[in-house]
Short mmCIF file of C-alpha atoms and ligand atoms in Angstrom, two decimals:
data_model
loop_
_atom_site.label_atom_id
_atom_site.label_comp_id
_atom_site.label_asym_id
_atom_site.label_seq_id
_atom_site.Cartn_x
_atom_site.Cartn_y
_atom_site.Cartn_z
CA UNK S 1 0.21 89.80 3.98
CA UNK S 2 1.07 92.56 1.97
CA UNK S 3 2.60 92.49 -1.09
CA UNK S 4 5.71 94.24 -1.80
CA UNK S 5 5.97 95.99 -5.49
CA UNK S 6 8.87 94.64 -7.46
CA UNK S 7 10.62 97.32 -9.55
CA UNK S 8 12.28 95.96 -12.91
CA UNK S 9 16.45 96.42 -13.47
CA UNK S 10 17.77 97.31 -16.97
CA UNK S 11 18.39 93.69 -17.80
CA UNK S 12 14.79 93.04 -16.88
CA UNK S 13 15.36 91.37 -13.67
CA UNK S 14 12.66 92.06 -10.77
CA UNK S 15 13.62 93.10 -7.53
CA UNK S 16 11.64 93.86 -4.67
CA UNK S 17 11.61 97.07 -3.37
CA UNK S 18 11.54 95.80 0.36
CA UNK S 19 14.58 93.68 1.72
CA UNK S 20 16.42 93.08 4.80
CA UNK S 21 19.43 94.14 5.31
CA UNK S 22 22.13 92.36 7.73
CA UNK S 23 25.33 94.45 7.81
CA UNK S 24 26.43 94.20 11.50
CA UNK S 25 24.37 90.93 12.26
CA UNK S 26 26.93 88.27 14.29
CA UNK S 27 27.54 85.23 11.96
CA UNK S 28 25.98 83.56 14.76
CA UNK S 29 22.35 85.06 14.60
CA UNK S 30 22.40 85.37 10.76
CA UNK S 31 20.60 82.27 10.41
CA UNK S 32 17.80 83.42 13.12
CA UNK S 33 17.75 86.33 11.92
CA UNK S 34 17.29 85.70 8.14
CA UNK S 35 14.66 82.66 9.11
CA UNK S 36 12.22 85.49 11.07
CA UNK S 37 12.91 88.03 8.03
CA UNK S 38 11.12 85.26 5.55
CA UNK S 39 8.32 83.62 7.95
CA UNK S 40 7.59 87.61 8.76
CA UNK S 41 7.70 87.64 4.63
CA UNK S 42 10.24 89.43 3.03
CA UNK S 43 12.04 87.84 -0.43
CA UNK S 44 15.18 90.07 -0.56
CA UNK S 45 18.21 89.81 1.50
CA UNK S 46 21.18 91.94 1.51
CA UNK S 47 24.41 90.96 2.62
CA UNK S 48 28.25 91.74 1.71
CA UNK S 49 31.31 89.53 2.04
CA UNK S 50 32.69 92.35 4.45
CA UNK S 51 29.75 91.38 6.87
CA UNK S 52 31.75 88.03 7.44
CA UNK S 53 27.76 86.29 7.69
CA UNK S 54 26.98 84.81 3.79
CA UNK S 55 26.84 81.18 5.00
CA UNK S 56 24.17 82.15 7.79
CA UNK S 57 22.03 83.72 5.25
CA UNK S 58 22.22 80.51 3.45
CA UNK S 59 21.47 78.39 6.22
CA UNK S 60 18.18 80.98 7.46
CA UNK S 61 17.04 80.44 4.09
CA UNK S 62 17.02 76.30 4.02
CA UNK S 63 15.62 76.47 7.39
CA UNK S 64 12.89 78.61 6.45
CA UNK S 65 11.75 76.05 4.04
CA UNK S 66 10.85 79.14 0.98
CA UNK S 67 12.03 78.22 -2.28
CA UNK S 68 15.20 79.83 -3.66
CA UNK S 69 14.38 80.83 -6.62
CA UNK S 70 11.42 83.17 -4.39
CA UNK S 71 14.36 85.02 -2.64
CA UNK S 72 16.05 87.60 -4.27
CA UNK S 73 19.79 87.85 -2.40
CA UNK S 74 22.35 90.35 -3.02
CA UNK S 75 25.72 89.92 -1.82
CA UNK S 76 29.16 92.25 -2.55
CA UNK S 77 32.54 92.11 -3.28
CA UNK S 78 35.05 92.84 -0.46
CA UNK S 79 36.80 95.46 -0.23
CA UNK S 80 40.98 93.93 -1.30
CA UNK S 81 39.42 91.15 -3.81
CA UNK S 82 39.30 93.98 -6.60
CA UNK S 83 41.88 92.26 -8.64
CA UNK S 84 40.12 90.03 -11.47
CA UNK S 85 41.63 86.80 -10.15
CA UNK S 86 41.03 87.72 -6.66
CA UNK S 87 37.55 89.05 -7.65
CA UNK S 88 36.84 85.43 -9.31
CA UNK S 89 37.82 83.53 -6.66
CA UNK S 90 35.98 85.77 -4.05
CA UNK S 91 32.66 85.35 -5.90
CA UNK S 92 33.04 81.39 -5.79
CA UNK S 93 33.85 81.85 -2.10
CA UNK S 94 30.75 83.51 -1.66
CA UNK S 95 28.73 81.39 -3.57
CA UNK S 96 30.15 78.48 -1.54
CA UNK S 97 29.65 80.01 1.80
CA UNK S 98 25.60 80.63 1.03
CA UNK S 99 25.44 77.34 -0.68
CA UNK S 100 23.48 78.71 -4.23
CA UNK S 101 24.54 77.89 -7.39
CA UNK S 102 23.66 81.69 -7.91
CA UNK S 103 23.57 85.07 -6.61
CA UNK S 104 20.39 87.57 -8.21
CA UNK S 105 22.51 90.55 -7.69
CA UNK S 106 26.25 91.07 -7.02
CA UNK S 107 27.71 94.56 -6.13
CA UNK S 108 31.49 96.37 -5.98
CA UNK S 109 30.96 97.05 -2.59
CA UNK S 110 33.49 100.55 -2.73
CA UNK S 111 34.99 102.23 -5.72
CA UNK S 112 38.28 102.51 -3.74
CA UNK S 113 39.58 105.60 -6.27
CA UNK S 114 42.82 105.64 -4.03
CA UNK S 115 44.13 102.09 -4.21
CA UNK S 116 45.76 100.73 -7.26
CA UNK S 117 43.86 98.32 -8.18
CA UNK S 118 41.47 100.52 -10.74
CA UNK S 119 37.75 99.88 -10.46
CA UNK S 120 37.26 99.52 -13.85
CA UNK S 121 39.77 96.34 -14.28
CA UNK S 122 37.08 95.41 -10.96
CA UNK S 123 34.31 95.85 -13.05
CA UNK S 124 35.55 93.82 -15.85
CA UNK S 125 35.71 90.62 -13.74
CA UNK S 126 32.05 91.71 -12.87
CA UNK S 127 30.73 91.24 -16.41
CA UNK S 128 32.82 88.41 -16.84
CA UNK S 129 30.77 86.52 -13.78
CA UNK S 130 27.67 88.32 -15.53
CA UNK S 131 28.56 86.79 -18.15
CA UNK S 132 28.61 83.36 -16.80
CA UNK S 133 25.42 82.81 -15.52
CA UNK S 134 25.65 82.64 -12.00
CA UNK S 135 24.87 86.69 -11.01
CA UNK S 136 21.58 87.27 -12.80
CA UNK S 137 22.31 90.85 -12.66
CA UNK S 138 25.45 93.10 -11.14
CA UNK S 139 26.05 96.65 -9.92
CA UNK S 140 28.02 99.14 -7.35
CA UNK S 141 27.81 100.20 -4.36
CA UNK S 142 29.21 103.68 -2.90
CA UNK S 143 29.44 104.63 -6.43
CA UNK S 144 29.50 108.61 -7.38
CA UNK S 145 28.79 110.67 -11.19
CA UNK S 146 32.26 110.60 -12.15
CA UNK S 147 33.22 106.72 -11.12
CA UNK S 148 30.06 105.69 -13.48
CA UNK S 149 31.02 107.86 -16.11
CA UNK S 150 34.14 105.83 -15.73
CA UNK S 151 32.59 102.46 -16.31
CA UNK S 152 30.05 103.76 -18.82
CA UNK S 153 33.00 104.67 -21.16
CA UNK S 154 35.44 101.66 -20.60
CA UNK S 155 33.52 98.76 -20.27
CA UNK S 156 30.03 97.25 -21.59
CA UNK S 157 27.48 96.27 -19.13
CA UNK S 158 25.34 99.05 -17.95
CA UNK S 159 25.42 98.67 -13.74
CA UNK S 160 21.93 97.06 -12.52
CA UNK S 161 21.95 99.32 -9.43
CA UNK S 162 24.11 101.72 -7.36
CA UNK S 163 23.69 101.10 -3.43
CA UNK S 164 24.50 104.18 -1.83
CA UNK S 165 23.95 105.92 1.90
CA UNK S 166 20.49 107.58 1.66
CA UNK S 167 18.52 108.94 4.56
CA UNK S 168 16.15 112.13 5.64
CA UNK S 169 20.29 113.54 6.34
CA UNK S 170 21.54 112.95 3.47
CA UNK S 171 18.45 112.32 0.34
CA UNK S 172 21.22 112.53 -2.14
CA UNK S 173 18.86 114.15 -5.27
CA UNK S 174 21.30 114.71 -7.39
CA UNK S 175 23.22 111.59 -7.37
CA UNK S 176 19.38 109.85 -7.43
CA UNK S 177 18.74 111.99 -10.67
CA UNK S 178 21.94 110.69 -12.39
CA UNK S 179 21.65 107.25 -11.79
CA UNK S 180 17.63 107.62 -12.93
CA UNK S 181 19.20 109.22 -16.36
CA UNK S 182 21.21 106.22 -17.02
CA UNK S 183 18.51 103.29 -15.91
CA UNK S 184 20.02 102.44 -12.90
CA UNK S 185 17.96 101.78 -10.03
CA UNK S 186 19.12 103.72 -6.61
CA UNK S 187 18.99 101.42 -3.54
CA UNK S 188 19.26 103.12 -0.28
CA UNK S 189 21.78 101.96 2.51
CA UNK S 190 21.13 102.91 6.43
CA UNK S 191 17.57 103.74 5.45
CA UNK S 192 17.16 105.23 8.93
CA UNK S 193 20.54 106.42 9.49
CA UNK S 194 21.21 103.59 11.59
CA UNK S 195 17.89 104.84 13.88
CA UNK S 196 19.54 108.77 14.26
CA UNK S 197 16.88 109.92 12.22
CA UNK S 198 14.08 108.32 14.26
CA UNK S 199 13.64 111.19 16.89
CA UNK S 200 13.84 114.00 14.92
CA UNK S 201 10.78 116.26 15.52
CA UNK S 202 9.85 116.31 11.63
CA UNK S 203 9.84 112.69 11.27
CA UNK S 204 8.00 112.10 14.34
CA UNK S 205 5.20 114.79 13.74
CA UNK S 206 4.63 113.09 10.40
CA UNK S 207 4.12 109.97 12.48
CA UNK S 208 1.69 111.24 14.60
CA UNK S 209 -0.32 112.36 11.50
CA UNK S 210 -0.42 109.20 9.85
CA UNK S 211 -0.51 107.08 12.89
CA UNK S 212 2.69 105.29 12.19
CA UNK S 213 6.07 104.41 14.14
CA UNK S 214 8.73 106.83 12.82
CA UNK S 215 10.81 103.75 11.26
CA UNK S 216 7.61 103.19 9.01
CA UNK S 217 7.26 106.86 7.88
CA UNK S 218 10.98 107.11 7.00
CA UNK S 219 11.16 104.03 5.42
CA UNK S 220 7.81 104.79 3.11
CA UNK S 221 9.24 108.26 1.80
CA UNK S 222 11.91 106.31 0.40
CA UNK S 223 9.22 103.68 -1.15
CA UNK S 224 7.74 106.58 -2.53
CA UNK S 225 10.82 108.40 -3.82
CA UNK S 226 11.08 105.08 -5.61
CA UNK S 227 14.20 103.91 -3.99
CA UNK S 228 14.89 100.33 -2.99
CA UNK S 229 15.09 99.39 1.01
CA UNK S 230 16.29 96.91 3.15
CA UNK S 231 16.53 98.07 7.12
CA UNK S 232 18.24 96.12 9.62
CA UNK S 233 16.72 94.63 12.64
CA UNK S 234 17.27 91.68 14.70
CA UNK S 235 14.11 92.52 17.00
CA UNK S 236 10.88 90.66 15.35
CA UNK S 237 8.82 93.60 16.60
CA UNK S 238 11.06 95.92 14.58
CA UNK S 239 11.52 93.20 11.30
CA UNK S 240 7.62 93.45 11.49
CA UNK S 241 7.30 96.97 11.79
CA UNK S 242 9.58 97.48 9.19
CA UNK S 243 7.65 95.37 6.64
CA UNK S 244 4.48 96.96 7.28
CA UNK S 245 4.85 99.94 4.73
CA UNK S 246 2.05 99.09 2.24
CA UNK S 247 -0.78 99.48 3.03
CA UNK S 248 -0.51 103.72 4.07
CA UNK S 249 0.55 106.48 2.08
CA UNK S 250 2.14 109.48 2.67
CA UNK S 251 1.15 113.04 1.56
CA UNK S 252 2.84 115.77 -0.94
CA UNK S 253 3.24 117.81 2.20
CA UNK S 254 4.43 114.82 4.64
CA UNK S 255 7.55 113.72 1.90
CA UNK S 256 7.99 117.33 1.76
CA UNK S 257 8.63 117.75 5.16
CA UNK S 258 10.90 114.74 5.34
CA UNK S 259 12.91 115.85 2.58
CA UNK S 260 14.21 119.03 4.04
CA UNK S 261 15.64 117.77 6.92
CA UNK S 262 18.56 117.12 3.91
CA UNK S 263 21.83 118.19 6.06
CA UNK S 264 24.28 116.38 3.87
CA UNK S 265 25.37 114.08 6.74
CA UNK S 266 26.88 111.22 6.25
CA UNK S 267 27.09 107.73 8.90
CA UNK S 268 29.53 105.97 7.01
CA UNK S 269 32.16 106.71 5.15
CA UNK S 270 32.73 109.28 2.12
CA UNK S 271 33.03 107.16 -0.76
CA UNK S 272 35.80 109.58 -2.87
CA UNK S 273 38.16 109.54 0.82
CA UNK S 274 37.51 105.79 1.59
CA UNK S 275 40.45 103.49 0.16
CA UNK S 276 40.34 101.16 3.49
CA UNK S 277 41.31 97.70 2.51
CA UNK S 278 41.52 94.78 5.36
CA UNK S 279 44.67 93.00 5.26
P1 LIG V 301 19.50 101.03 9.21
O1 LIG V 301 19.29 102.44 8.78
O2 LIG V 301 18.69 99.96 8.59
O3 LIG V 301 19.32 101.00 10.79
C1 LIG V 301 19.46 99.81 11.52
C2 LIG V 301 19.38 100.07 13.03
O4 LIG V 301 18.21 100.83 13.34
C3 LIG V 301 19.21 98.74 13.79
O5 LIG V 301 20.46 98.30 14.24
C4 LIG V 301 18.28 99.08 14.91
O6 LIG V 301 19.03 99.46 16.01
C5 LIG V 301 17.52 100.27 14.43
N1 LIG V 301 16.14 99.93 13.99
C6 LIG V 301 15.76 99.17 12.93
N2 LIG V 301 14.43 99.15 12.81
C7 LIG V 301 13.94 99.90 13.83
C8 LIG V 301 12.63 100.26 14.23
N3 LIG V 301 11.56 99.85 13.58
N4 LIG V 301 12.50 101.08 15.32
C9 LIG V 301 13.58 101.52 15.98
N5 LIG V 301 14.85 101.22 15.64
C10 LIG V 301 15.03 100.41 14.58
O7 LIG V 301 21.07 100.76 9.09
P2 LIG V 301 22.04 99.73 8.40
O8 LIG V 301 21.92 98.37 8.95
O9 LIG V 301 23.38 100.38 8.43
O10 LIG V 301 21.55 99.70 6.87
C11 LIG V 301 20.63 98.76 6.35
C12 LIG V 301 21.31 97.82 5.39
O11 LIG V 301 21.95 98.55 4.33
C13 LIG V 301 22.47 97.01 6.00
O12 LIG V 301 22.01 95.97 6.83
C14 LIG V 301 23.17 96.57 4.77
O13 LIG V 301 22.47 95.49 4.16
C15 LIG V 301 23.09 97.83 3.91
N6 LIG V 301 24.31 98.68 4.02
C16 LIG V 301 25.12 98.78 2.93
C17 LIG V 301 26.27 99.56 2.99
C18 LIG V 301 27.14 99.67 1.77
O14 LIG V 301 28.24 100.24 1.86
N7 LIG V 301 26.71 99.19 0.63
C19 LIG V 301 26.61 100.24 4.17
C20 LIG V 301 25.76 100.12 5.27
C21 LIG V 301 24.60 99.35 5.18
#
């Protein structure tokens, strides 16, 4: 099996570079799900409150019988908990839903600009849980320049990582560059734009070079951009596929080809617009 690097956070924490991701998996085929994702050997999981599935990533990981402390799991902070008491409580849900005693990485899931509740009072009741132990490192999500610059001025630990919508539509250099300057690793959401990206003629000409699936070539740029990854899949074929991205390489000209398919598109929502809160 091959091994997947690790890249090291600015408290020192290792994550892999490789997850799997399980935004839109039903509660009900979490656990599946999350079971095949280990046995096929990931170590990372990444799941949000919002996804409504924490406790069947728990259960997928007792059933798959790997140690805890070999899984890396990420899980964020819904969208109406930004209050600090309501951010408190909703990390001790969501530690009680998986069943740990700790999470390796919790996340803001959305800055929210628009509601009243400001970020930073968010972020505050982030290093407090930080602070306690039980998130061995924390960060944002959806995050832009100016909401860091926020933090970075009014409060005192540094973000771990900023999880943000990154695809051949959408590469997002600049925002890449600025979290780089400030040591904060860039994870990429919707790796493959959700699968829009898989037919496009660049991507799959660059597959037919290298003699890999589309999903694999995508996925590797961002590898090699240095970006952290975790594509969705409830297909074993496709978990498989997925994992497969080192032990191939692509060339100066094939991530150059990739990269300018750059349109500035967007699948989800625009994080400075998006102030949706459920009630
Ligand atoms: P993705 O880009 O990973 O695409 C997933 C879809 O692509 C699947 O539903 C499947 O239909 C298809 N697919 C997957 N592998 C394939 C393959 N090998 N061949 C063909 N089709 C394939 O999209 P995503 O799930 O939106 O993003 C990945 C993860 O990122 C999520 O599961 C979640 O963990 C995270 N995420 C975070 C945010 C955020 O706001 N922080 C938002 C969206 C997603």
């Amino acid at each position: 099996m091959a091994t997947v690097p690790t890249i090291t956070l600015n408290n020192g924490v290792q994550i892999p570079q490789l997850g799997f991701g399980v935004y839109q998996v039903p509660p009900a085929e979490t656990a599946t799900a999350v079971q095949t994702a280990l046995e096929v050997g990931y170590r990372h999981i990444d799941t949000a409150q919002m996804y409504g599935n924490e406790k069947g990533v728990g259960e997928g990981i007792r059933a798959a019988g790997v140690d805890r402390g070999e899984i890396f799991v990420t899980s964020k902070l819904n969208n109406g908990f930004h209050a600090r008491d309501d951010a408190l409580r909703a990390f001790d849900q969501s530690l009680a839903d998986l069943g740990f005693d700790h999470l390796d990485l919790f996340l803001i899931h959305w800055p929210l600009p628009g509601i009243d509740v400001d970020f930073v009072e968010t972020w505050k009741a982030m290093e407090e849980i930080y602070r306690s132990g039980r998130a061995t490192a924390i960060g944002v999500s959806n995050f832009h320049a100016q909401h860091l610059g926020r933090l970075f001025a009014e409060t005192e630990v540094r973000p771990a990582v900023n999880q943000v919508e990154i695809h051949p539509y959408l590469v997002q250099d600049d925002l890449r560059a600025f979290d780089a300057e400030h040591q904060i690793v860039t994870e990429a959401w919707s790796p493959i734009a959700q699968g829009k990206v898989l037919d496009d003629p660049a991507v799959v000409r660059v597959a037919e070079r290298t003699g890999r699936t589309p999903a694999q070539v995508t996925l590797r740029w961002h590898v090699q951009r240095g970006d952290v990854v975790f594509p969705k899949s409830v297909t074993r074929s496709r978990v498989e596929e997925n994992f497969a991205l080192f032990d191939f390489q692509l060339s100066e000209d094939d991530m150059r080809e990739i990269s300018a398919l750059d349109r500035g598109e967007r699948t989800g929502p625009d994080p400075e617009t998006f102030n949706h809160v459920p009630r």
